């Protein structure tokens, strides 16, 4: 060894120097790094009061405060990824919307906007703010999913497009089922217009006392039997009508007296009705929503989301790998527990 | 020679091979599938990453405080009684179905609630141990402060109070004051009165009786009396008021995390904590 070193002393010195530099480099690189800790083969997340909290214990803590809700969000994303194709139109729309969303958040939350928006996206099962466009695409997919569900369950949901004419209670009204003189006079004017031969849209425009729908010929939009945001008497009356029928006067203790028309209650007639409305837009003061089913799922029936997701998940095949408690929790979140039992 | 060359080359690669990263605590069974939907597995690791991103920092601190509270605060019957009484009151409010409404068993609920009470006891302990510092910082005084919009009203009130012909609650009605007439705890955090009033409250003693002060702008007049300014006499009242002070609670948390050497071994949680609650970061 000695002879060897004597012969190759220069190389030995360089090797020793290099070893020293390497050791220093390793030390210098690592000195600012966070060191990990393991106990019984498990990583430790933190320690306090001489107790180590491992990742499995930490997982349980995290799960207790909302883990199953997050899981439901992950299921939602997975269903969407596998069942609805991302179209170029969706990508373009998301790309256009994303800066607007960011700007709105910036306006509301100032410097914190990225953190706030990021947290909201994480809560929806995304990794953070970088997934904003994907989240927007998924929102569009959700509308598509719900619309498809609504079409498939059209009759069961009693989907229909309705119009109405409202005669409000007069100021001094007792608001009973029997209209007072003033209310009756206004209702008679409506009936007279119909007797004269005016169509529903014209009568609504001229006589309906609801300013939000009168300009559009009294068209409310597309509803179904889950549209509980509507006055119950109105909803019951609307659901009882066959396509094309106009109701008698319907008393509503909240508003007054309605005449309701079922404009369309099959998918084909619904499409035809909305197209006809578009064509006659210039005759009305305001335009009408183009896609009636999307109108329904985004405005009047927001209960379909969970059902649509679950139905699609079942069609794809959903497996809880024997965890009955998890299955029950997820089904409860989706509101389908009783249906499946 | 060849061997030396090999060693030489190997040494050149060591720095590259030993490029260490910050620690990130990983689940041992991260690849366990929780749910399969179609052709996609949702794994435990995926869920863990999402939960950790969302609430890792808060959960770590809360769990740490839970552990510390178990050490610092002994379980006692009073806590158990308070928890049971709370449950009873909630049950009465919800027609006997409170537990089923929140999806908990009785034992689980009581254990959780007792833990929350212990965490409050921890803050009380901190307040007690830091009492003198808190008194120096917040300067608590119990005083009656009556506010008037005219000097005439203030003078009339002052006169009536000094000669004892009226009580403070009578005076506020008689002389158009919006004050309650009741004594209250004033600290440096009290913002409901002008600076002139609070300065007089802090400078006066019980012996000074009723005194009057006007704001510099002359648009408001105060009649005040210091009821108590002895720190020990105010201990219970002041401590109670500090219990729900968010700054005090944060200080208490930071104090106990430091005392019990809270140390994080996950870089993401550590970075979040450094950003949002740097006083909770004990490690260098």
Coordinates of C-alpha atoms in Angstrom, one line a residue:
Chain A
X1 CA 0.0 0.0 0.0
X2 CA 2.8 2.4 1.0
X3 CA 4.7 1.9 -2.3
X4 CA 1.4 2.2 -4.2
X5 CA 0.8 5.6 -2.6
X6 CA 4.3 6.7 -3.1
X7 CA 4.0 5.9 -6.8
X8 CA 0.5 7.5 -7.2
X9 CA 0.8 10.3 -4.6
X10 CA -0.7 13.0 -6.8
X11 CA -3.8 10.9 -7.6
X12 CA -4.2 10.0 -3.9
X13 CA -4.1 13.7 -2.9
X14 CA -6.6 14.6 -5.6
X15 CA -8.9 11.7 -4.5
X16 CA -8.6 12.8 -0.8
X17 CA -9.4 16.4 -1.7
X18 CA -12.4 15.3 -3.8
X19 CA -13.6 13.1 -0.9
X20 CA -13.3 16.1 1.4
X21 CA -15.2 18.3 -1.0
X22 CA -17.9 15.7 -1.4
X23 CA -18.4 15.3 2.3
X24 CA -18.6 19.1 2.7
X25 CA -21.0 19.3 -0.2
X26 CA -23.3 16.7 1.3
X27 CA -23.2 18.5 4.7
X28 CA -23.8 21.9 3.1
X29 CA -26.7 20.6 0.9
X30 CA -28.4 18.9 3.8
X31 CA -27.9 21.4 6.6
X32 CA -31.0 23.5 5.7
X33 CA -33.2 20.6 4.8
X34 CA -36.0 19.3 7.0
X35 CA -35.2 15.9 8.4
X36 CA -37.8 13.3 8.6
X37 CA -38.5 10.8 11.3
X38 CA -39.8 7.3 11.3
X39 CA -41.2 5.1 14.1
X40 CA -41.7 1.4 13.6
X41 CA -41.4 1.8 9.9
X42 CA -44.0 4.7 9.7
X43 CA -43.2 8.3 8.9
X44 CA -43.9 10.8 11.7
X45 CA -45.8 13.9 10.8
X46 CA -45.1 15.8 14.0
X47 CA -44.1 15.2 17.6
X48 CA -45.1 17.0 20.8
X49 CA -44.8 16.3 24.5
X50 CA -42.6 13.3 23.6
X51 CA -45.4 11.7 21.5
X52 CA -45.0 11.0 17.8
X53 CA -48.0 11.3 15.6
X54 CA -47.5 9.0 12.6
X55 CA -49.1 9.4 9.2
X56 CA -51.7 6.8 9.9
X57 CA -52.8 8.5 13.1
X58 CA -52.7 11.8 11.3
X59 CA -54.8 10.4 8.4
X60 CA -57.5 9.3 10.9
X61 CA -57.5 12.8 12.4
X62 CA -57.8 14.4 8.9
X63 CA -60.5 12.0 7.8
X64 CA -62.6 12.7 10.9
X65 CA -63.0 16.4 9.8
X66 CA -64.4 15.9 6.3
X67 CA -62.6 13.0 4.7
X68 CA -65.8 11.4 3.4
X69 CA -67.0 14.7 1.8
X70 CA -63.6 15.0 0.0
X71 CA -63.9 11.4 -1.1
X72 CA -67.3 12.2 -2.6
X73 CA -65.7 15.0 -4.6
X74 CA -63.0 12.6 -5.8
X75 CA -65.7 10.2 -6.9
X76 CA -67.4 13.0 -8.7
X77 CA -64.3 13.9 -10.6
X78 CA -63.6 10.3 -11.4
X79 CA -67.1 9.8 -12.8
X80 CA -66.8 12.9 -14.9
X81 CA -63.4 11.9 -16.3
X82 CA -64.7 8.5 -17.4
X83 CA -68.2 9.4 -18.7
X84 CA -68.1 12.8 -20.3
X85 CA -65.6 13.6 -23.0
X86 CA -63.7 16.9 -22.8
X87 CA -64.5 18.8 -26.0
X88 CA -62.5 21.6 -27.6
X89 CA -65.4 23.9 -27.0
X90 CA -65.2 23.2 -23.2
X91 CA -61.4 23.9 -23.3
X92 CA -61.9 27.2 -25.0
X93 CA -64.8 28.2 -22.8
X94 CA -62.7 27.3 -19.7
X95 CA -59.7 29.2 -21.0
X96 CA -61.9 32.3 -21.5
X97 CA -63.6 32.0 -18.1
X98 CA -60.5 31.4 -16.0
X99 CA -59.1 34.9 -16.1
X100 CA -62.5 36.4 -15.3
X101 CA -62.8 34.1 -12.2
X102 CA -59.3 35.1 -11.1
X103 CA -60.2 38.7 -11.5
X104 CA -63.4 38.4 -9.5
X105 CA -61.5 36.7 -6.7
X106 CA -58.8 39.3 -6.8
X107 CA -61.4 42.0 -6.5
X108 CA -63.0 40.3 -3.5
X109 CA -59.9 39.0 -1.7
X110 CA -57.1 41.2 -2.8
X111 CA -53.7 39.6 -2.1
X112 CA -55.3 36.5 -0.5
X113 CA -57.2 35.6 -3.7
X114 CA -54.9 32.8 -4.8
X115 CA -55.0 31.2 -1.4
X116 CA -58.8 31.4 -1.1
X117 CA -59.4 30.2 -4.6
X118 CA -56.8 27.5 -4.2
X119 CA -58.4 26.2 -1.0
X120 CA -61.8 26.1 -2.6
X121 CA -60.5 24.1 -5.4
X122 CA -58.7 21.7 -3.0
X123 CA -62.0 21.2 -1.2
X124 CA -63.5 20.2 -4.5
X125 CA -60.8 17.5 -4.9
X126 CA -58.3 19.4 -7.1
X127 CA -54.7 20.1 -6.3
X128 CA -55.0 23.9 -6.2
X129 CA -55.3 27.0 -8.2
X130 CA -53.5 25.5 -11.2
X131 CA -56.5 23.2 -11.7
X132 CA -58.9 26.2 -12.2
X133 CA -59.5 25.5 -15.9
X134 CA -60.0 21.8 -15.3
X135 CA -62.5 22.7 -12.6
X136 CA -64.4 24.9 -15.0
X137 CA -64.4 22.1 -17.6
X138 CA -65.7 19.7 -14.9
X139 CA -68.5 22.2 -14.1
X140 CA -69.6 22.1 -17.8
X141 CA -69.4 18.3 -17.7
X142 CA -71.6 18.3 -14.6
X143 CA -74.3 20.3 -16.5
X144 CA -74.0 17.8 -19.4
X145 CA -74.3 14.9 -16.9
X146 CA -77.4 16.3 -15.3
X147 CA -78.9 17.2 -18.6
X148 CA -78.4 13.6 -19.9
X149 CA -80.0 12.3 -16.7
X150 CA -82.9 14.6 -17.0
X151 CA -83.5 13.5 -20.6
X152 CA -83.4 9.8 -19.6
X153 CA -85.9 10.4 -16.8
X154 CA -88.0 12.9 -18.6
X155 CA -91.4 11.4 -17.9
X156 CA -90.6 10.4 -14.3
X157 CA -89.5 14.0 -13.5
X158 CA -92.6 15.4 -15.3
X159 CA -90.4 17.9 -17.1
X160 CA -92.4 20.6 -18.9
X161 CA -92.1 24.1 -20.1
X162 CA -94.8 26.4 -18.6
X163 CA -96.1 29.9 -19.0
X164 CA -98.3 31.8 -16.6
X165 CA -100.4 34.8 -16.1
X166 CA -100.6 36.3 -12.7
X167 CA -103.3 38.5 -11.2
X168 CA -102.0 39.8 -8.0
X169 CA -103.9 40.3 -4.8
X170 CA -105.0 43.9 -4.6
X171 CA -103.7 46.1 -1.8
X172 CA -106.7 45.8 0.4
X173 CA -107.3 42.1 -0.4
X174 CA -108.1 39.6 2.3
X175 CA -106.2 37.1 0.2
X176 CA -108.8 34.4 0.3
X177 CA -109.7 31.9 -2.4
X178 CA -112.6 34.2 -3.4
X179 CA -111.3 37.1 -5.4
X180 CA -112.6 40.6 -4.4
X181 CA -114.2 42.9 -6.8
X182 CA -111.0 44.4 -8.1
X183 CA -109.2 41.1 -8.5
X184 CA -112.2 39.6 -10.3
X185 CA -112.3 42.5 -12.7
X186 CA -108.7 41.9 -13.7
X187 CA -109.3 38.1 -14.0
X188 CA -112.3 38.8 -16.2
X189 CA -110.2 41.0 -18.4
X190 CA -107.8 38.0 -18.9
X191 CA -110.7 35.6 -19.7
X192 CA -112.2 38.2 -22.1
X193 CA -108.9 38.3 -24.0
X194 CA -108.8 34.6 -24.3
X195 CA -112.5 34.6 -25.5
X196 CA -111.5 37.1 -28.1
X197 CA -109.0 34.7 -29.5
X198 CA -105.7 36.0 -28.3
X199 CA -103.1 33.4 -27.7
X200 CA -101.6 32.8 -24.3
X201 CA -98.3 34.7 -24.9
X202 CA -100.2 37.8 -26.1
X203 CA -102.6 37.7 -23.1
X204 CA -99.7 37.2 -20.7
X205 CA -97.7 40.1 -22.2
X206 CA -100.7 42.4 -22.0
X207 CA -102.3 41.3 -18.7
X208 CA -99.9 39.4 -16.5
X209 CA -98.8 41.3 -13.4
X210 CA -95.5 39.6 -13.0
X211 CA -93.0 41.9 -14.6
X212 CA -90.3 39.2 -14.8
X213 CA -92.2 37.0 -17.2
X214 CA -94.8 39.2 -18.8
X215 CA -92.4 40.6 -21.5
X216 CA -91.5 37.0 -22.6
X217 CA -95.1 36.0 -23.1
X218 CA -95.4 34.7 -19.6
X219 CA -92.8 31.9 -20.2
X220 CA -91.4 30.8 -16.9
X221 CA -89.1 28.1 -18.3
X222 CA -88.6 24.4 -18.0
X223 CA -89.5 22.9 -14.6
X224 CA -90.0 19.5 -13.1
X225 CA -91.6 17.9 -10.0
X226 CA -88.4 18.8 -8.0
X227 CA -88.8 22.5 -8.5
X228 CA -89.8 23.2 -4.9
X229 CA -88.7 26.8 -5.2
X230 CA -92.0 27.5 -6.8
X231 CA -95.2 28.2 -5.0
X232 CA -96.7 24.8 -4.1
X233 CA -100.1 25.6 -5.5
X234 CA -98.5 26.8 -8.8
X235 CA -96.3 23.7 -9.0
X236 CA -99.2 21.3 -8.4
X237 CA -101.3 23.1 -11.0
X238 CA -98.5 23.1 -13.5
X239 CA -97.8 19.3 -13.1
X240 CA -101.5 18.4 -13.4
X241 CA -101.7 19.9 -17.0
X242 CA -101.4 17.9 -20.1
X243 CA -99.4 19.3 -23.0
X244 CA -101.1 22.4 -24.5
X245 CA -103.6 22.7 -21.7
X246 CA -104.4 25.9 -19.9
X247 CA -105.5 25.7 -16.3
X248 CA -108.5 27.3 -14.7
X249 CA -107.6 30.0 -12.2
X250 CA -105.4 28.7 -9.5
X251 CA -105.4 30.3 -6.1
X252 CA -102.1 30.9 -4.4
X253 CA -102.1 32.3 -0.9
X254 CA -98.7 33.9 -1.5
X255 CA -99.3 35.7 -4.8
X256 CA -102.9 35.8 -6.1
X257 CA -104.4 33.9 -9.0
X258 CA -102.6 32.1 -11.7
X259 CA -103.5 30.8 -15.1
X260 CA -100.9 28.3 -16.2
X261 CA -100.2 26.8 -19.6
X262 CA -98.2 23.6 -20.3
X263 CA -96.3 24.6 -23.4
X264 CA -94.5 21.3 -23.9
X265 CA -94.1 18.1 -21.9
X266 CA -92.3 15.7 -24.2
X267 CA -88.6 16.1 -25.2
X268 CA -89.4 16.7 -28.9
X269 CA -92.1 19.2 -28.3
X270 CA -89.9 21.0 -25.7
X271 CA -87.1 21.4 -28.3
X272 CA -89.6 22.6 -30.9
X273 CA -91.2 25.1 -28.5
X274 CA -87.9 26.6 -27.5
X275 CA -86.8 26.9 -31.2
X276 CA -90.1 28.6 -32.0
X277 CA -89.5 31.0 -29.2
X278 CA -86.1 31.8 -30.5
X279 CA -87.5 32.4 -33.9
X280 CA -90.1 34.9 -32.6
X281 CA -87.6 36.6 -30.3
X282 CA -87.9 39.9 -32.1
X283 CA -91.6 39.9 -31.3
X284 CA -91.0 39.7 -27.6
X285 CA -89.3 42.2 -25.4
X286 CA -86.6 39.7 -24.1
X287 CA -85.0 36.6 -25.4
X288 CA -85.4 33.0 -24.0
X289 CA -82.8 30.5 -22.8
X290 CA -81.7 28.3 -25.7
X291 CA -81.2 24.9 -24.0
X292 CA -84.3 24.1 -22.0
X293 CA -82.8 21.1 -20.2
X294 CA -79.7 23.0 -19.2
X295 CA -82.1 25.8 -18.0
X296 CA -83.9 23.2 -15.9
X297 CA -80.8 21.6 -14.2
X298 CA -79.0 24.9 -13.6
X299 CA -82.0 26.9 -12.4
X300 CA -85.0 25.0 -11.4
X301 CA -83.9 21.5 -10.4
X302 CA -80.5 21.3 -8.7
X303 CA -81.4 18.1 -6.9
X304 CA -80.4 16.0 -9.9
X305 CA -76.7 16.2 -9.5
X306 CA -76.2 13.6 -6.8
X307 CA -78.7 11.2 -8.5
X308 CA -77.1 11.7 -11.9
X309 CA -73.6 11.1 -10.5
X310 CA -74.6 8.1 -8.6
X311 CA -76.4 6.5 -11.5
X312 CA -73.4 7.0 -13.7
X313 CA -71.0 5.7 -11.0
X314 CA -73.2 2.5 -10.7
X315 CA -73.2 2.2 -14.5
X316 CA -69.3 2.4 -14.5
X317 CA -69.2 0.1 -11.5
X318 CA -68.4 1.4 -8.1
X319 CA -66.7 -0.9 -5.6
X320 CA -66.0 -0.1 -1.9
X321 CA -63.8 -3.2 -1.4
X322 CA -65.8 -4.5 1.5
X323 CA -65.8 -1.3 3.5
X324 CA -69.5 -1.2 4.5
X325 CA -69.1 1.8 6.7
X326 CA -67.5 3.8 4.0
X327 CA -70.2 2.7 1.5
X328 CA -72.9 3.8 3.8
X329 CA -71.3 7.2 4.4
X330 CA -70.8 7.9 0.7
X331 CA -74.3 6.8 -0.2
X332 CA -75.7 9.0 2.6
X333 CA -73.7 11.9 1.1
X334 CA -75.1 11.2 -2.3
X335 CA -78.6 10.9 -0.9
X336 CA -79.1 7.4 -2.3
X337 CA -78.9 5.3 0.9
X338 CA -82.5 4.4 1.1
X339 CA -82.9 3.8 -2.5
X340 CA -80.1 1.2 -2.4
X341 CA -81.3 -0.5 0.8
Chain B
X1 CA -4.3 2.6 -10.8
X2 CA -7.5 1.5 -12.5
X3 CA -9.0 1.0 -9.0
X4 CA -8.1 4.5 -8.1
X5 CA -9.6 5.9 -11.2
X6 CA -12.9 4.0 -10.4
X7 CA -12.9 5.5 -6.9
X8 CA -12.1 8.9 -8.4
X9 CA -15.1 8.7 -10.8
X10 CA -17.4 7.4 -8.0
X11 CA -16.5 10.3 -5.8
X12 CA -17.5 12.7 -8.6
X13 CA -21.0 11.2 -8.6
X14 CA -21.6 11.2 -4.8
X15 CA -22.8 14.9 -4.7
X16 CA -25.2 14.1 -7.5
X17 CA -26.5 11.0 -5.8
X18 CA -26.9 12.5 -2.4
X19 CA -29.1 15.5 -3.4
X20 CA -31.4 15.3 -0.4
X21 CA -35.0 16.7 -0.3
X22 CA -36.9 18.1 2.6
X23 CA -38.8 15.4 4.4
X24 CA -42.4 14.7 3.4
X25 CA -44.2 12.2 5.7
X26 CA -45.8 9.5 3.5
X27 CA -48.5 7.1 4.3
X28 CA -47.3 3.5 4.5
X29 CA -50.3 2.1 2.8
X30 CA -50.8 5.0 0.4
X31 CA -51.5 2.6 -2.5
X32 CA -54.5 1.0 -0.7
X33 CA -57.6 1.4 -2.8
X34 CA -60.5 2.9 -1.0
X35 CA -63.0 3.0 -3.8
X36 CA -62.9 1.9 -7.4
X37 CA -65.0 3.7 -10.0
X38 CA -64.9 2.1 -13.4
X39 CA -61.3 1.8 -14.4
X40 CA -60.0 4.3 -11.7
X41 CA -58.8 3.5 -8.2
X42 CA -59.2 6.2 -5.6
X43 CA -56.4 5.5 -3.1
X44 CA -55.7 6.3 0.5
X45 CA -52.6 8.3 -0.6
X46 CA -54.6 10.4 -3.0
X47 CA -57.2 11.2 -0.3
X48 CA -54.4 11.9 2.2
X49 CA -52.6 14.4 -0.1
X50 CA -55.9 16.2 -0.6
X51 CA -56.8 16.4 3.0
X52 CA -53.3 17.4 4.0
X53 CA -53.3 20.2 1.5
X54 CA -56.6 21.5 2.8
X55 CA -56.3 21.2 6.5
X56 CA -52.9 19.6 7.4
X57 CA -51.6 22.6 9.3
X58 CA -54.7 23.2 11.3
X59 CA -55.2 19.6 12.1
X60 CA -51.6 19.2 13.3
X61 CA -51.8 22.2 15.6
X62 CA -55.2 21.1 17.0
X63 CA -54.0 17.6 17.6
X64 CA -50.9 18.9 19.3
X65 CA -53.0 21.0 21.6
X66 CA -55.2 18.1 22.3
X67 CA -52.2 16.0 23.4
X68 CA -50.9 18.9 25.6
X69 CA -54.3 19.5 27.2
X70 CA -54.4 15.8 28.2
X71 CA -51.0 16.3 29.9
X72 CA -51.6 19.7 31.5
X73 CA -55.2 19.4 32.6
X74 CA -56.4 16.6 34.7
X75 CA -59.8 15.1 34.1
X76 CA -62.2 16.0 36.9
X77 CA -65.9 15.6 37.8
X78 CA -66.6 19.2 37.1
X79 CA -65.7 18.9 33.5
X80 CA -67.8 15.8 33.1
X81 CA -70.7 17.4 34.8
X82 CA -70.4 20.5 32.5
X83 CA -70.3 18.3 29.4
X84 CA -73.4 16.3 30.5
X85 CA -75.3 19.5 31.3
X86 CA -74.4 20.9 27.9
X87 CA -75.6 17.7 26.2
X88 CA -78.8 17.8 28.2
X89 CA -79.5 21.4 27.1
X90 CA -78.8 20.7 23.5
X91 CA -81.1 17.6 23.7
X92 CA -83.9 19.8 25.1
X93 CA -83.4 22.3 22.3
X94 CA -83.6 19.6 19.6
X95 CA -86.5 17.5 21.1
X96 CA -84.3 14.7 22.5
X97 CA -82.6 13.9 19.1
X98 CA -79.5 16.0 19.3
X99 CA -77.0 13.1 19.2
X100 CA -78.7 11.4 16.2
X101 CA -78.8 14.8 14.4
X102 CA -75.0 15.1 14.7
X103 CA -74.4 11.4 14.2
X104 CA -72.6 10.7 17.4
X105 CA -72.9 8.3 20.3
X106 CA -73.1 9.8 23.8
X107 CA -69.7 8.6 25.0
X108 CA -68.0 9.9 21.9
X109 CA -69.8 13.3 22.3
X110 CA -68.9 13.6 26.0
X111 CA -65.2 12.7 25.3
X112 CA -65.0 15.3 22.5
X113 CA -66.7 18.0 24.6
X114 CA -64.5 17.3 27.7
X115 CA -61.5 17.7 25.4
X116 CA -62.7 21.1 24.3
X117 CA -63.3 22.0 27.9
X118 CA -59.7 20.9 28.7
X119 CA -58.4 23.1 25.9
X120 CA -60.2 26.0 27.5
X121 CA -58.7 25.1 30.8
X122 CA -55.3 25.2 29.1
X123 CA -55.9 28.7 28.0
X124 CA -57.1 29.6 31.5
X125 CA -53.9 28.1 32.9
X126 CA -51.8 30.2 30.5
X127 CA -53.7 33.3 31.5
X128 CA -53.1 32.5 35.2
X129 CA -49.4 31.9 34.7
X130 CA -49.0 35.0 32.6
X131 CA -51.4 37.1 34.6
X132 CA -49.0 39.9 35.6
X133 CA -47.7 40.3 32.0
X134 CA -51.3 40.4 30.7
X135 CA -52.2 43.1 33.3
X136 CA -49.2 45.2 32.2
X137 CA -50.2 44.7 28.6
X138 CA -53.9 45.3 28.8
X139 CA -54.2 47.6 31.9
X140 CA -57.7 46.4 33.0
X141 CA -59.8 48.7 35.1
X142 CA -63.5 48.3 36.1
X143 CA -65.1 51.6 35.7
X144 CA -68.5 53.2 35.1
X145 CA -68.4 55.4 32.0
X146 CA -71.3 57.6 31.0
X147 CA -71.3 59.4 27.7
X148 CA -73.1 62.7 27.0
X149 CA -73.5 64.8 23.9
X150 CA -73.8 68.1 25.8
X151 CA -71.7 69.6 28.7
X152 CA -74.9 70.6 30.4
X153 CA -76.1 67.0 30.6
X154 CA -72.7 65.9 31.7
X155 CA -72.6 68.6 34.5
X156 CA -76.1 67.7 35.6
X157 CA -75.2 64.0 35.8
X158 CA -72.0 64.7 37.6
X159 CA -73.7 66.9 40.2
X160 CA -76.4 64.3 40.8
X161 CA -73.9 61.5 41.2
X162 CA -71.6 63.4 43.5
X163 CA -74.4 64.3 45.9
X164 CA -75.8 60.8 45.7
X165 CA -79.2 61.9 44.7
X166 CA -79.2 59.6 41.7
X167 CA -77.6 56.3 40.7
X168 CA -75.8 55.9 37.4
X169 CA -78.7 54.0 35.8
X170 CA -81.1 56.8 36.8
X171 CA -78.7 59.5 35.6
X172 CA -78.4 58.0 32.1
X173 CA -82.1 58.2 31.6
X174 CA -82.5 61.6 33.1
X175 CA -79.7 63.2 31.1
X176 CA -80.1 61.6 27.7
X177 CA -77.2 59.3 27.7
X178 CA -77.0 56.1 25.6
X179 CA -74.8 54.5 28.2
X180 CA -76.1 51.7 30.3
X181 CA -74.9 53.1 33.6
X182 CA -73.4 49.8 34.6
X183 CA -69.7 49.3 35.4
X184 CA -67.7 47.4 32.8
X185 CA -64.1 46.2 32.3
X186 CA -62.0 48.6 30.3
X187 CA -58.8 47.5 28.7
X188 CA -56.5 48.9 26.0
X189 CA -58.7 47.0 23.6
X190 CA -61.7 48.9 24.5
X191 CA -62.7 51.0 21.5
X192 CA -66.2 52.1 22.4
X193 CA -65.0 55.3 24.1
X194 CA -62.8 58.2 23.1
X195 CA -59.2 58.3 24.1
X196 CA -59.7 61.0 26.6
X197 CA -62.2 58.9 28.5
X198 CA -60.0 55.8 28.6
X199 CA -57.0 57.9 29.6
X200 CA -58.9 59.3 32.5
X201 CA -60.1 55.8 33.5
X202 CA -56.5 54.6 33.6
X203 CA -55.1 57.6 35.4
X204 CA -57.7 57.8 38.1
X205 CA -58.1 55.7 41.3
X206 CA -61.1 54.6 43.3
X207 CA -60.5 57.5 45.6
X208 CA -61.0 60.1 42.9
X209 CA -64.8 59.3 42.7
X210 CA -66.8 60.8 39.8
X211 CA -64.9 62.9 37.3
X212 CA -65.7 64.6 34.0
X213 CA -63.7 64.9 30.8
X214 CA -64.4 66.3 27.4
X215 CA -63.1 65.1 24.0
X216 CA -60.6 67.5 22.3
X217 CA -63.2 68.3 19.7
X218 CA -65.7 69.1 22.4
X219 CA -68.5 67.0 20.8
X220 CA -68.7 64.5 23.6
X221 CA -68.5 64.5 27.4
X222 CA -67.8 61.7 29.7
X223 CA -68.5 61.2 33.4
X224 CA -66.5 58.4 34.8
X225 CA -65.7 56.6 38.1
X226 CA -63.1 53.9 38.7
X227 CA -64.7 51.0 40.5
X228 CA -61.7 48.8 40.8
X229 CA -58.2 48.8 39.4
X230 CA -56.5 46.3 41.7
X231 CA -55.1 43.5 39.5
X232 CA -55.9 40.7 42.0
X233 CA -59.4 42.0 42.7
X234 CA -60.0 41.9 38.9
X235 CA -58.4 38.5 38.4
X236 CA -61.5 36.5 37.8
X237 CA -63.3 39.0 35.6
X238 CA -60.2 39.9 33.6
X239 CA -59.2 36.3 33.1
X240 CA -62.7 35.4 31.9
X241 CA -62.6 38.3 29.4
X242 CA -59.3 37.1 28.0
X243 CA -60.5 33.6 27.5
X244 CA -62.2 34.5 24.3
X245 CA -59.6 36.9 23.1
X246 CA -58.2 35.4 19.9
X247 CA -54.7 37.0 20.4
X248 CA -54.5 35.5 23.9
X249 CA -55.6 32.1 22.6
X250 CA -52.9 32.2 19.9
X251 CA -50.3 33.2 22.5
X252 CA -51.4 30.4 24.7
X253 CA -51.1 27.9 21.8
X254 CA -47.7 29.2 20.9
X255 CA -46.6 29.0 24.5
X256 CA -47.6 25.4 25.0
X257 CA -46.3 24.3 21.6
X258 CA -43.0 25.7 22.6
X259 CA -43.1 24.2 26.1
X260 CA -43.7 20.8 24.7
X261 CA -41.3 21.2 21.8
X262 CA -43.7 20.8 18.9
X263 CA -41.7 19.6 15.9
X264 CA -43.0 19.0 12.4
X265 CA -41.5 16.4 10.0
X266 CA -43.4 17.3 6.9
X267 CA -42.2 20.2 4.7
X268 CA -45.6 21.1 3.3
X269 CA -47.2 21.4 6.7
X270 CA -44.2 23.3 8.0
X271 CA -44.3 25.8 5.1
X272 CA -48.0 26.3 5.6
X273 CA -47.5 27.0 9.3
X274 CA -44.6 29.4 8.6
X275 CA -46.9 31.3 6.2
X276 CA -50.1 31.4 8.3
X277 CA -49.0 31.0 11.9
X278 CA -45.2 31.6 12.3
X279 CA -45.4 31.9 16.1
X280 CA -46.4 28.2 16.1
X281 CA -43.1 27.2 14.5
X282 CA -40.8 26.3 17.3
X283 CA -38.1 24.4 15.3
X284 CA -35.2 26.3 13.6

